[in-house]
Amino acid sequence: MKNSRAPSRIGPAPAGRPVPPYRRGSPAAATLLPEERPFRVFGTPAEAAADPVLLLRLYGGLVRGRRFNTQATALARQGRLAVYPSSTGQEACEVAAAAVLAERDWLFPSYRDSLAVVARGVDPVEALTLLRGDRHTGYDPYRHRVAPLSTPLATQLPHAVGLAHAARLKGDDVVALALVGDGGTSEGDFHEAMNFAAVWRAPVVFLVQNNGFAISVPLAKQSVAPTLAHKAVGYGMPGRLVDGNDVAAVHTVLAGAVERARSGGGPTLVEAVTYRVEAHTNADDATRYREDDEVAAWRAYDPVNLLEGALRDRGLLDDEAAARVAGEAEEMAARLRERMSADPVPDPMELFGHVYAERTGQLEEQARGLRAELDASADAAAAPGRGDAR
Amino acid sequence: MAQALQRALRDAMAEDPSVHVLGEDVGTLGGVFRITDGLAKEFGDDRCTDTPLAEAGILGAAVGMAMYGLRPVVEMQFDAFAYPSFEQLVSHVAKMRNRTGGAMRMPLTVRIPYGGGIGGVEHHSDSSEAYYMATPGLHVVTPATVEDAYGLLRAAIASDDPVVFLEPKRLYWSKARWSPETPAVVGPIGRALVRRSGSSATLITYGPSVPVCLEAAEAARDEGWDLEVVDLRSLVPFDDETVVRSVKRTGRAVVVHEAAGFGGPGGEIAARVSERCFHHLEAPVLRVAGFDIPYPPPMLERHHLPGVDRVLDAVARLQWEAES
């Protein structure tokens, strides 16, 4: 039935004039606006009530995550990785994102999120093949329900929506959690994904890791929205603002959003306010676009130290236990170093391996050509007199 | 042809519950060309879904649906409206299988009504096939007959690879009628067909230009030319075999399409033919294409679209003698 009632604030129409027969969209929910200040657990009364078992589990995740970041950065310096976009300072977001998902749920990471991918259970070496340069995606996305790392910005968000929608159509109790950076919120795909998710009430959670910079462009030049979480309101979904360095807070908010999605409540946009203390990648000079003071202040507000302090204050962690966790992380790093010291030798014929389900005639021909080139160079290498000055 | 496409969608949806149609206006309205008419009623909104108006979102969501095991069939309303989805198509649809080492399939079909000749205003008549052809990982097909409209669309939906399915708008209302008894071959994608046999030259064409070439072949008969018409049906994969066999026999070839000639499909086809048939050619491979201009306003489109006369002019130039 048509809704022919005009919004009341317009007032009564002049006599004899037609009234615009507005059609309204969905009724707006009252609680969509994000909090004034990022939600925190540490330093608030909620800290004392936080689950010790969960906190200790997250602590292990953060310490391993930090060690993973420093190790991968070192591997990039040694040339073992072509590039490494560090998530140092953002470990709380990465670890909490993986921790709130059930096994059947899906994670949609961006290129900076190899830590979340590893925390989800993917083999670290397989998670790094993109950055190492031997394969685009080293892991089977279906094994741990982790989509390939997405390098184009925000394009993975509509995938998360579509997958969650498909799962719901099939009657499966599956939630998709998609990660995106502050810069990514400017992309059209971010907007389209948010809108689709809201209209379809898809069981999706969007986590914006607002780390302050899109390569070198600060948030102030990226968006003038009061917060990025405010962007949710226009789509008709709740926006939540959370302290991205407070792992207990990120976990609480994400767990709530996942629960809401799972129970049919629809999508949520979560903005985690954090900071990228390292450069965009090892190839970038961050001193050109930000002040040392700012970086130092954020280093002082470190997610690992924050959690460690909270645990020690409550007597949940002592030097011995901390050393044990650090030792485990060190072992993980040593294993990673060792496994990354091998030089991968991808098979050149892989180039034609997975372009189509059935290889086209054109690719058959090109594959034969490459095979012949490889055979010829192998023959030349094996031939006697190689290296003769002839 | 519209009827055949609609029937293909209905049959595919009835046979396979994982086939989902989505796009702008495909539900209640049945699509602006009515190709999806009745599908929402028959299969429900969840199988034939009116989406928000956002092409990147539609295709991006379809990628996620395909990841989860569905077979999405996306309708892009018009050729030039598909461009916002280009990043999803190029960066994800075309590459997903390759990126994941074969672990992730993209069994989705993107239906795009394309080409001119229907008096549409700007952005409603583009021939965008060269963009798709230039993207490895996609199949690109286009039917010219009602049988192919049915058979190729069924094959596209059944394919485990992503298929860009280009529907020639001006053939939607072709006189040929579809009936369930119409013989339709749902074969593998990638086969060209000789629509008309001939001995003096080969017209290589596809989609909306196929009827033009058939008409030209009839007209040329009076001039003593016996023209063969090869309908490519599939631009990717490309059927070199059928094309080469024909040109080796006739010794002359003209490529005909309405997309712009520069950087267009004809250049690729002419090069392939030249490389493979050089010693059999009596004349250079010629191209008859649309002008290298943005698609013109409707009152001028008849001057732009390659018609019978332009094809015949090219055939006349095949009586080629090398300059000394």
XYZ file of C-alpha atoms in Angstrom:
714
model
C 0.000 0.000 0.000
C 1.243 3.461 -0.791
C 2.325 5.659 2.060
C 0.844 9.026 1.256
C 1.658 10.736 4.557
C 4.176 13.557 4.305
C 6.765 13.941 7.069
C 5.091 15.981 9.808
C 7.783 18.651 10.159
C 6.867 20.014 6.733
C 3.585 21.159 8.243
C 0.164 21.169 6.678
C 0.021 21.870 2.973
C -1.617 25.070 1.832
C -5.260 24.504 1.063
C -5.887 23.203 -2.399
C -2.227 22.277 -3.019
C -1.284 18.653 -3.602
C 0.654 16.880 -0.866
C 3.818 15.133 -1.994
C 3.145 11.410 -1.715
C 6.469 10.520 -0.149
C 7.450 6.947 0.193
C 9.711 6.353 3.123
C 12.482 3.798 3.225
C 12.919 1.385 6.090
C 12.183 2.801 9.543
C 15.412 3.929 11.138
C 16.625 2.240 14.267
C 17.221 4.559 17.195
C 20.594 3.211 18.312
C 22.734 3.486 15.228
C 25.041 6.290 16.365
C 28.472 5.292 17.613
C 29.746 6.179 21.073
C 31.273 9.613 21.635
C 34.575 8.082 22.683
C 36.079 4.731 21.700
C 34.843 1.888 23.868
C 37.516 0.676 26.285
C 37.852 -2.105 28.813
C 41.308 -1.438 30.290
C 41.222 1.343 32.835
C 37.460 1.009 33.288
C 35.364 -1.019 35.734
C 34.917 -3.629 33.004
C 38.598 -4.531 33.297
C 38.116 -6.388 36.582
C 35.287 -8.406 35.095
C 37.125 -9.477 31.919
C 37.513 -13.246 31.550
C 41.037 -14.229 32.681
C 41.181 -17.278 30.411
C 40.288 -15.172 27.386
C 42.754 -12.441 28.357
C 45.611 -14.920 28.695
C 44.708 -16.480 25.353
C 44.692 -13.039 23.730
C 47.999 -12.240 25.422
C 49.610 -15.265 23.778
C 48.158 -14.080 20.479
C 49.484 -10.551 20.860
C 52.982 -11.614 21.865
C 53.203 -14.088 18.984
C 51.706 -11.479 16.662
C 54.256 -8.848 17.634
C 57.064 -11.352 17.159
C 55.618 -12.352 13.800
C 55.637 -8.707 12.707
C 59.250 -8.096 13.742
C 60.346 -11.377 12.165
C 58.559 -10.721 8.888
C 59.981 -7.178 8.775
C 63.451 -8.656 9.249
C 62.772 -11.174 6.453
C 61.798 -8.291 4.170
C 65.065 -6.500 4.995
C 66.961 -9.671 4.134
C 65.168 -9.919 0.821
C 63.286 -13.063 1.828
C 60.021 -11.185 1.357
C 59.497 -8.813 -1.555
C 57.707 -6.464 0.829
C 56.092 -6.578 4.263
C 53.319 -4.239 5.387
C 53.733 -4.427 9.156
C 50.772 -4.421 11.508
C 52.911 -3.588 14.539
C 50.737 -1.524 16.880
C 47.581 -3.049 15.393
C 48.002 -6.571 16.777
C 44.979 -6.230 19.055
C 42.667 -5.786 16.047
C 44.259 -8.658 14.149
C 44.206 -11.103 17.031
C 40.721 -10.192 18.225
C 39.314 -10.499 14.678
C 40.543 -14.069 14.418
C 39.527 -14.897 17.981
C 35.842 -13.955 17.710
C 35.133 -16.177 14.731
C 33.784 -19.705 14.969
C 35.395 -22.342 12.796
C 32.586 -22.169 10.230
C 32.874 -18.381 9.872
C 34.864 -16.593 7.174
C 37.611 -13.981 7.391
C 38.182 -11.510 4.527
C 41.616 -9.952 5.003
C 43.394 -7.131 3.209
C 47.105 -7.144 2.394
C 48.132 -5.889 5.866
C 46.299 -8.654 7.685
C 48.601 -11.664 7.405
C 48.676 -11.680 11.200
C 44.912 -12.249 11.418
C 45.266 -14.944 8.755
C 47.944 -16.717 10.789
C 45.961 -16.262 14.006
C 43.077 -17.981 12.198
C 45.286 -21.052 11.809
C 46.825 -20.666 8.364
C 50.419 -21.877 8.080
C 52.628 -18.729 8.383
C 54.710 -19.651 5.349
C 51.567 -20.173 3.281
C 50.198 -16.853 4.551
C 53.342 -15.094 3.326
C 53.581 -16.478 -0.216
C 51.927 -13.363 -1.666
C 54.549 -11.132 -0.057
C 57.317 -13.596 -0.798
C 56.428 -13.634 -4.481
C 56.151 -17.310 -5.300
C 52.343 -17.579 -5.261
C 49.457 -15.166 -4.996
C 47.700 -17.239 -2.353
C 49.627 -19.999 -0.649
C 46.756 -21.479 1.326
C 43.499 -23.181 0.451
C 40.821 -20.585 1.312
C 38.324 -23.331 2.171
C 40.526 -25.081 4.710
C 40.443 -22.296 7.288
C 37.702 -20.230 5.655
C 40.009 -17.348 4.936
C 39.603 -15.475 1.629
C 42.765 -14.578 -0.286
C 44.561 -11.456 0.937
C 43.087 -8.607 -1.083
C 45.474 -6.013 -2.463
C 42.935 -3.753 -4.214
C 41.282 -1.669 -1.505
C 37.846 -2.574 -0.157
C 37.054 -4.888 -3.078
C 36.936 -7.843 -0.667
C 34.060 -6.262 1.266
C 31.304 -7.064 -1.281
C 32.702 -10.610 -1.416
C 32.150 -10.925 2.329
C 28.597 -9.662 1.879
C 27.889 -12.074 -0.982
C 29.329 -15.036 0.881
C 27.409 -14.259 4.059
C 24.239 -13.756 2.020
C 24.745 -17.065 0.208
C 25.363 -18.870 3.485
C 22.144 -17.475 4.917
C 20.208 -18.484 1.789
C 21.520 -22.011 2.304
C 20.413 -21.925 5.926
C 23.965 -22.005 7.291
C 24.825 -20.251 10.516
C 27.881 -18.469 9.096
C 29.224 -14.975 9.721
C 31.759 -13.138 7.536
C 34.183 -10.671 9.082
C 35.875 -8.293 6.658
C 38.914 -6.151 7.425
C 39.590 -2.804 5.803
C 41.771 0.210 6.549
C 40.816 3.843 7.016
C 41.854 4.648 3.443
C 39.689 1.839 2.145
C 36.565 3.520 3.520
C 36.891 6.131 0.759
C 36.510 3.517 -1.967
C 33.238 2.965 -3.789
C 33.281 -0.732 -2.991
C 33.189 0.113 0.720
C 29.989 2.058 0.190
C 28.393 -0.568 -2.031
C 29.270 -3.386 0.349
C 27.844 -1.538 3.356
C 24.658 -0.756 1.504
C 24.182 -4.286 0.166
C 24.860 -5.756 3.587
C 22.285 -3.501 5.217
C 19.603 -4.019 2.563
C 20.122 -7.798 2.609
C 20.581 -7.877 6.390
C 23.593 -10.003 5.636
C 25.469 -11.557 8.576
C 28.610 -9.494 8.072
C 30.875 -7.521 10.362
C 33.087 -4.812 8.888
C 36.147 -3.949 10.933
C 37.870 -0.723 9.949
C 41.356 -0.618 11.378
C 41.834 3.120 11.466
C 45.604 3.297 11.803
C 45.799 6.983 10.989
C 47.294 6.907 7.495
C 46.578 5.694 3.997
C 50.246 5.289 3.090
C 51.056 8.963 3.806
C 47.638 10.645 3.765
C 46.333 11.298 7.295
C 42.721 10.612 8.250
C 41.920 14.330 8.299
C 42.520 14.416 4.546
C 40.699 11.131 4.026
C 37.372 11.916 5.612
C 35.692 14.699 7.531
C 33.092 12.400 9.070
C 33.011 12.765 12.891
C 34.306 9.195 13.047
C 34.465 6.437 10.435
C 31.936 4.535 12.544
C 29.442 7.303 11.761
C 29.411 6.134 8.170
C 27.275 3.192 9.283
C 24.330 5.386 10.234
C 23.486 6.363 6.678
C 23.215 2.709 5.715
C 20.897 1.928 8.585
C 23.335 -0.230 10.511
C 24.960 0.373 13.886
C 28.405 1.913 13.979
C 30.634 1.062 16.915
C 33.752 2.927 17.919
C 36.376 1.000 19.837
C 39.894 1.504 21.147
C 41.889 -0.584 18.706
C 44.816 -1.009 21.082
C 42.640 -2.415 23.852
C 42.324 -6.045 22.831
C 39.639 -6.786 25.424
C 37.548 -3.923 24.049
C 38.008 -4.963 20.405
C 37.132 -8.530 21.322
C 34.017 -7.446 23.227
C 32.705 -5.215 20.458
C 33.489 -7.671 17.646
C 32.002 -10.578 19.577
C 28.834 -8.542 20.065
C 28.689 -7.680 16.370
C 29.282 -11.306 15.350
C 26.563 -12.450 17.713
C 24.184 -9.840 16.345
C 24.934 -10.969 12.775
C 24.565 -14.637 13.658
C 21.215 -14.116 15.295
C 19.793 -12.348 12.235
C 20.353 -8.779 13.417
C 22.270 -7.788 10.304
C 25.606 -6.128 9.731
C 27.679 -3.853 11.971
C 30.473 -1.441 11.165
C 33.192 -1.340 13.799
C 35.876 1.326 13.738
C 38.915 0.421 15.779
C 41.090 3.459 16.451
C 44.704 2.354 16.418
C 48.028 3.396 14.921
C 50.513 2.005 12.456
C 53.761 2.566 14.319
C 55.900 1.304 11.451
C 55.935 2.679 7.927
C 53.314 1.621 5.342
C 55.768 -1.026 4.197
C 59.494 -1.475 4.615
C 59.831 0.491 1.355
C 58.282 3.686 2.727
C 59.803 6.596 4.680
C 57.271 7.486 7.374
C 59.344 10.395 8.723
C 58.251 12.435 5.702
C 54.633 12.597 6.764
C 54.463 12.353 10.548
C 56.163 13.645 13.686
C 58.324 11.520 15.961
C 56.372 12.757 19.003
C 53.162 11.313 17.665
C 54.746 7.946 16.948
C 56.374 7.919 20.391
C 53.050 8.651 22.083
C 51.417 5.737 20.307
C 54.372 3.457 21.019
C 53.812 4.281 24.679
C 50.190 3.219 24.270
C 51.191 -0.203 23.023
C 48.539 -2.929 22.764
C 50.846 -5.657 24.066
C 52.044 -3.632 27.065
C 48.508 -2.482 27.771
C 47.257 -6.032 28.094
C 50.350 -7.173 29.953
C 49.888 -4.396 32.513
C 46.255 -5.335 33.028
C 47.169 -8.997 33.505
C 49.969 -8.215 35.961
C 47.750 -5.821 37.926
C 45.258 -8.616 38.422
C 47.955 -11.126 39.293
C 47.192 -13.174 36.195
C 50.711 -12.953 34.798
C 54.130 -13.062 36.439
C 57.655 -12.866 35.041
C 57.834 -16.607 34.684
C 54.618 -16.880 32.691
C 55.553 -13.868 30.542
C 58.932 -15.437 29.816
C 57.224 -18.665 28.829
C 54.955 -16.884 26.367
C 57.894 -14.916 24.996
C 59.847 -18.142 24.631
C 57.037 -19.728 22.617
C 56.903 -16.703 20.358
C 60.660 -16.882 19.895
C 60.422 -20.515 18.878
C 57.680 -19.643 16.391
C 59.926 -16.942 14.934
C 62.888 -19.310 14.723
C 60.780 -21.889 12.887
C 59.535 -19.217 10.519
C 63.104 -17.974 9.860
C 64.261 -21.470 9.155
C 61.412 -22.330 6.833
C 61.756 -19.030 5.003
C 65.485 -19.578 4.457
C 64.808 -22.039 1.653
C 64.663 -20.545 -1.816
C 61.326 -21.499 -3.345
C 61.527 -22.683 -6.933
C 58.072 -22.327 -8.441
C 57.427 -24.446 -11.520
C 57.261 -22.122 -14.553
C 54.551 -24.302 -16.066
C 52.350 -23.202 -13.134
C 51.878 -19.998 -15.130
C 49.294 -21.781 -17.247
C 47.985 -24.002 -14.477
C 44.928 -22.245 -13.162
C 43.814 -19.579 -15.594
C 40.754 -21.560 -16.675
C 39.111 -24.783 -15.566
C 39.878 -26.057 -19.044
C 42.940 -24.628 -20.703
C 42.167 -22.790 -23.933
C 43.868 -23.626 -27.213
C 45.704 -20.321 -27.030
C 47.187 -21.191 -23.640
C 48.029 -24.736 -24.782
C 50.096 -23.238 -27.552
C 51.862 -20.810 -25.233
C 52.507 -23.544 -22.679
C 54.137 -25.683 -25.403
C 56.293 -22.680 -26.301
C 57.475 -22.158 -22.744
C 58.109 -25.897 -22.333
C 60.334 -25.801 -25.414
C 62.211 -22.766 -24.065
C 62.769 -24.505 -20.736
C 63.927 -27.713 -22.416
C 66.278 -25.793 -24.662
C 67.854 -23.940 -21.759
C 68.120 -27.170 -19.778
C 69.866 -28.806 -22.740
C 72.201 -25.860 -23.059
C 73.042 -26.057 -19.350
C 73.739 -29.767 -19.617
C 75.750 -29.522 -22.825
C 79.536 -29.962 -22.565
C 81.660 -26.927 -23.167
C 79.233 -24.565 -21.466
C 80.999 -21.367 -20.622
C 83.518 -21.751 -23.447
C 84.379 -18.455 -25.038
C 82.941 -19.274 -28.404
C 16.174 -14.149 -28.905
C 14.855 -12.536 -25.717
C 12.535 -15.491 -25.342
C 15.351 -18.021 -25.829
C 17.500 -16.299 -23.207
C 14.622 -16.244 -20.768
C 13.973 -19.929 -21.381
C 17.652 -20.726 -20.835
C 17.608 -18.945 -17.472
C 14.420 -20.666 -16.402
C 15.667 -24.125 -17.408
C 19.015 -23.583 -15.678
C 17.320 -22.401 -12.479
C 14.882 -25.294 -12.518
C 17.626 -27.863 -12.999
C 20.138 -26.460 -10.540
C 19.087 -24.803 -7.266
C 22.494 -23.147 -6.981
C 21.749 -20.906 -9.989
C 20.826 -17.420 -8.749
C 19.951 -14.413 -10.880
C 20.715 -10.957 -9.534
C 20.783 -7.433 -10.822
C 18.956 -4.146 -10.979
C 15.267 -4.512 -11.971
C 15.502 -8.253 -12.655
C 12.781 -9.146 -10.146
C 9.400 -7.475 -10.232
C 9.997 -5.725 -13.541
C 11.623 -8.755 -15.188
C 14.556 -6.722 -16.453
C 14.367 -3.723 -18.780
C 14.483 -6.145 -21.714
C 12.217 -8.634 -19.881
C 14.814 -11.399 -20.063
C 14.209 -12.321 -16.421
C 10.448 -11.957 -16.656
C 8.598 -14.301 -14.314
C 11.710 -15.771 -12.688
C 11.162 -14.058 -9.327
C 7.571 -15.230 -9.310
C 8.509 -18.789 -10.177
C 11.648 -19.189 -8.066
C 11.256 -16.525 -5.394
C 13.104 -13.320 -4.551
C 16.024 -15.256 -3.125
C 16.738 -16.896 -6.502
C 15.996 -13.853 -8.678
C 16.967 -10.795 -6.681
C 16.444 -7.091 -7.243
C 19.641 -5.551 -5.921
C 20.534 -1.983 -5.001
C 21.659 -0.025 -8.033
C 25.410 -0.599 -7.850
C 27.220 -2.636 -10.464
C 30.437 -3.160 -8.501
C 28.364 -4.253 -5.522
C 26.296 -6.625 -7.639
C 29.311 -8.318 -9.168
C 31.298 -8.185 -5.916
C 28.461 -9.856 -4.036
C 28.221 -12.429 -6.825
C 31.910 -13.225 -6.262
C 31.174 -13.984 -2.611
C 28.144 -16.048 -3.583
C 30.260 -18.043 -6.037
C 32.856 -18.565 -3.282
C 30.129 -20.196 -1.244
C 29.128 -22.591 -4.011
C 26.349 -20.750 -5.831
C 26.224 -20.093 -9.570
C 25.308 -16.428 -9.854
C 24.020 -15.020 -13.130
C 24.439 -11.260 -13.040
C 22.524 -8.920 -15.305
C 24.202 -5.649 -16.163
C 21.466 -3.446 -17.529
C 23.424 -1.919 -20.413
C 26.960 -2.248 -21.783
C 28.207 1.119 -20.515
C 26.634 0.640 -17.084
C 28.851 -2.373 -16.488
C 31.984 -0.242 -16.240
C 31.738 0.422 -12.475
C 32.033 -3.338 -12.004
C 35.143 -3.537 -14.140
C 37.532 -3.687 -11.183
C 35.648 -6.601 -9.662
C 35.641 -8.347 -13.029
C 39.304 -7.807 -13.806
C 40.835 -7.992 -10.335
C 38.733 -10.747 -8.816
C 36.356 -12.598 -11.144
C 39.011 -13.195 -13.791
C 41.830 -13.912 -11.359
C 40.331 -15.812 -8.441
C 41.064 -19.292 -9.777
C 44.588 -18.285 -10.673
C 45.247 -16.426 -7.403
C 44.225 -19.423 -5.349
C 46.054 -22.060 -7.359
C 42.798 -23.577 -8.566
C 41.200 -23.817 -5.114
C 38.493 -21.234 -5.772
C 36.223 -21.470 -8.802
C 34.256 -18.552 -10.197
C 31.308 -20.214 -11.934
C 29.504 -16.992 -12.639
C 27.944 -15.497 -15.733
C 27.787 -11.773 -16.428
C 25.041 -10.996 -18.934
C 25.558 -7.693 -20.707
C 23.169 -6.369 -23.364
C 25.584 -4.713 -25.792
C 25.909 -2.891 -29.070
C 23.867 -0.326 -30.924
C 21.216 -0.080 -33.546
C 18.260 0.346 -31.218
C 18.247 4.128 -31.102
C 19.482 4.302 -27.544
C 20.892 7.495 -26.055
C 24.540 7.633 -25.083
C 25.950 4.990 -22.728
C 23.370 2.489 -24.014
C 25.077 1.186 -27.159
C 28.739 0.438 -26.442
C 30.501 -2.587 -27.902
C 32.827 -3.327 -25.029
C 34.037 -6.791 -25.998
C 37.676 -5.777 -26.513
C 37.997 -4.825 -22.827
C 36.807 -8.250 -21.772
C 38.825 -10.080 -24.409
C 41.955 -8.376 -23.105
C 41.389 -9.810 -19.624
C 42.861 -13.302 -19.176
C 40.682 -15.567 -17.078
C 37.371 -14.616 -18.668
C 35.428 -16.359 -21.368
C 33.662 -14.000 -23.752
C 30.766 -15.276 -25.836
C 28.058 -13.680 -27.928
C 25.147 -15.361 -29.709
C 23.734 -14.357 -33.068
C 20.843 -16.814 -33.332
C 18.046 -17.913 -31.024
C 19.526 -21.414 -30.886
C 22.850 -20.008 -29.726
C 21.181 -17.614 -27.319
C 19.740 -20.638 -25.560
C 22.631 -23.052 -26.001
C 25.451 -20.649 -25.197
C 23.715 -19.241 -22.141
C 23.137 -22.739 -20.781
C 26.787 -23.543 -21.450
C 27.910 -20.302 -19.814
C 25.909 -20.984 -16.660
C 27.173 -24.564 -16.531
C 30.801 -23.504 -16.995
C 33.103 -23.571 -13.977
C 34.793 -20.469 -15.375
C 33.457 -16.925 -15.414
C 31.742 -16.038 -18.676
C 30.994 -12.570 -20.000
C 27.846 -13.185 -21.999
C 27.261 -10.394 -24.492
C 23.708 -10.134 -25.764
C 23.297 -8.197 -29.015
C 20.476 -5.822 -28.123
C 19.250 -5.345 -31.630
C 18.738 -9.088 -32.067
C 16.528 -9.368 -28.961
C 13.468 -8.956 -31.117
C 14.695 -10.845 -34.180
C 11.951 -12.466 -36.205
C 13.180 -15.981 -35.538
C 11.109 -17.441 -32.718
C 12.264 -19.752 -30.018
C 10.275 -22.844 -29.263
C 11.232 -25.684 -26.973
C 11.534 -27.835 -30.097
C 14.151 -25.511 -31.547
C 17.308 -27.582 -31.787
C 19.844 -26.143 -29.379
C 23.296 -27.500 -28.822
C 24.628 -26.943 -25.324
C 28.200 -27.698 -26.242
C 31.501 -26.523 -24.867
C 32.222 -22.825 -25.259
C 34.810 -21.928 -27.842
C 33.509 -23.248 -31.141
C 32.885 -21.101 -34.194
C 30.293 -22.084 -36.801
C 30.198 -21.664 -40.548
C 26.837 -19.984 -41.007
C 27.082 -19.958 -44.776
C 29.529 -21.860 -46.933
C 31.293 -20.140 -49.761
C 34.463 -20.331 -51.773
C 35.678 -16.865 -52.744
C 36.236 -15.120 -49.384
C 35.501 -15.528 -45.672
C 33.614 -13.012 -43.597
C 34.667 -13.484 -39.959
C 32.115 -11.989 -37.618
C 30.039 -12.394 -34.463
C 26.992 -11.175 -32.574
C 25.016 -8.314 -34.123
C 27.129 -8.300 -37.295
C 26.286 -11.878 -38.252
C 22.949 -11.001 -39.921
C 24.689 -8.086 -41.683
C 27.293 -10.442 -43.122
C 24.703 -13.015 -44.169
C 22.804 -10.302 -45.985
C 26.007 -9.060 -47.597
C 26.802 -12.594 -48.735
C 23.431 -12.846 -50.429
C 23.959 -9.482 -52.128
C 27.464 -10.416 -53.242
C 26.217 -13.483 -55.015
C 24.858 -11.245 -57.764
C 28.374 -9.875 -58.237
C 29.801 -13.365 -58.573
C 31.239 -13.590 -55.060
C 30.513 -16.758 -53.107
C 31.143 -15.653 -49.513
C 31.610 -17.869 -46.508
C 30.362 -16.475 -43.198
C 32.018 -17.661 -39.995
C 30.167 -16.808 -36.773
C 32.770 -16.871 -34.001
C 30.163 -17.232 -31.178
C 33.045 -17.219 -28.714
C 35.756 -14.559 -28.711
C 37.581 -16.201 -25.803
C 38.501 -18.991 -26.283
C 39.105 -18.239 -29.934
C 38.465 -20.977 -32.469
C 41.546 -20.636 -34.659
C 40.883 -23.976 -36.278
C 37.540 -23.147 -37.882
C 38.697 -19.716 -38.964
C 42.000 -20.904 -40.396
C 40.395 -23.820 -42.210
C 37.949 -21.451 -43.871
C 40.487 -18.790 -44.867
C 42.969 -21.346 -46.186
C 40.211 -22.550 -48.458
C 38.933 -19.175 -49.615
C 42.235 -17.276 -49.573
C 40.588 -14.005 -48.571
C 39.165 -12.670 -45.327
C 37.282 -9.691 -43.933
C 36.659 -9.273 -40.216
C 33.389 -7.495 -39.471
C 32.289 -6.064 -36.124
C 30.685 -2.893 -34.839
C 33.155 -2.209 -32.026
C 35.719 0.474 -32.802
C 38.430 -0.823 -35.119
C 41.526 0.635 -33.451
C 42.602 -1.733 -30.689
C 39.471 -3.707 -31.424
C 38.845 -7.427 -31.782
C 39.400 -7.266 -35.559
C 43.070 -6.410 -35.164
C 43.680 -9.515 -33.081
C 41.698 -11.703 -35.444
C 43.386 -10.310 -38.559
C 46.806 -10.864 -36.986
C 45.997 -14.446 -36.070
C 44.741 -15.159 -39.573
C 47.777 -13.509 -41.179
C 50.184 -15.482 -38.997
C 48.544 -18.780 -39.809
C 47.393 -18.350 -43.406
C 50.017 -16.057 -44.914
C 50.882 -18.304 -47.841
C 47.246 -18.939 -48.628
C 46.191 -15.304 -48.698
C 45.471 -13.596 -52.000
C 44.969 -10.220 -50.311
C 45.563 -8.573 -46.944
C 43.043 -9.402 -44.221
C 40.672 -6.441 -44.084
C 38.568 -5.067 -41.265
C 35.155 -3.473 -41.336
C 34.464 -1.963 -37.953
C 32.723 0.904 -36.248
C 34.529 4.232 -36.439
C 37.038 5.060 -33.721
C 34.602 7.357 -31.971
C 32.499 7.340 -28.822
C 29.188 5.766 -29.742
C 27.268 8.427 -31.687
C 23.828 9.837 -30.945
C 20.964 7.734 -32.354
C 20.276 9.975 -35.356
C 23.807 9.326 -36.601
C 24.313 5.711 -35.627
C 23.371 4.343 -39.034
C 26.456 6.093 -40.446
C 28.637 4.510 -37.807
C 27.422 0.929 -37.798
C 29.023 -1.275 -40.440
C 26.256 -2.193 -42.835
C 25.958 -4.348 -45.908
C 27.416 -1.723 -48.264
C 30.558 -1.256 -46.209
C 31.072 -5.005 -46.072
C 30.624 -5.247 -49.853
C 33.100 -2.407 -50.385
C 35.648 -4.352 -48.393
C 34.942 -7.504 -50.377
C 35.551 -5.525 -53.566
C 38.943 -4.467 -52.172
C 39.870 -8.117 -51.793
C 40.390 -8.130 -55.563
C 43.794 -6.951 -54.572
C 46.812 -6.467 -56.713
C 50.220 -5.728 -55.232
C 51.602 -2.384 -56.269
C 54.785 -2.731 -58.202
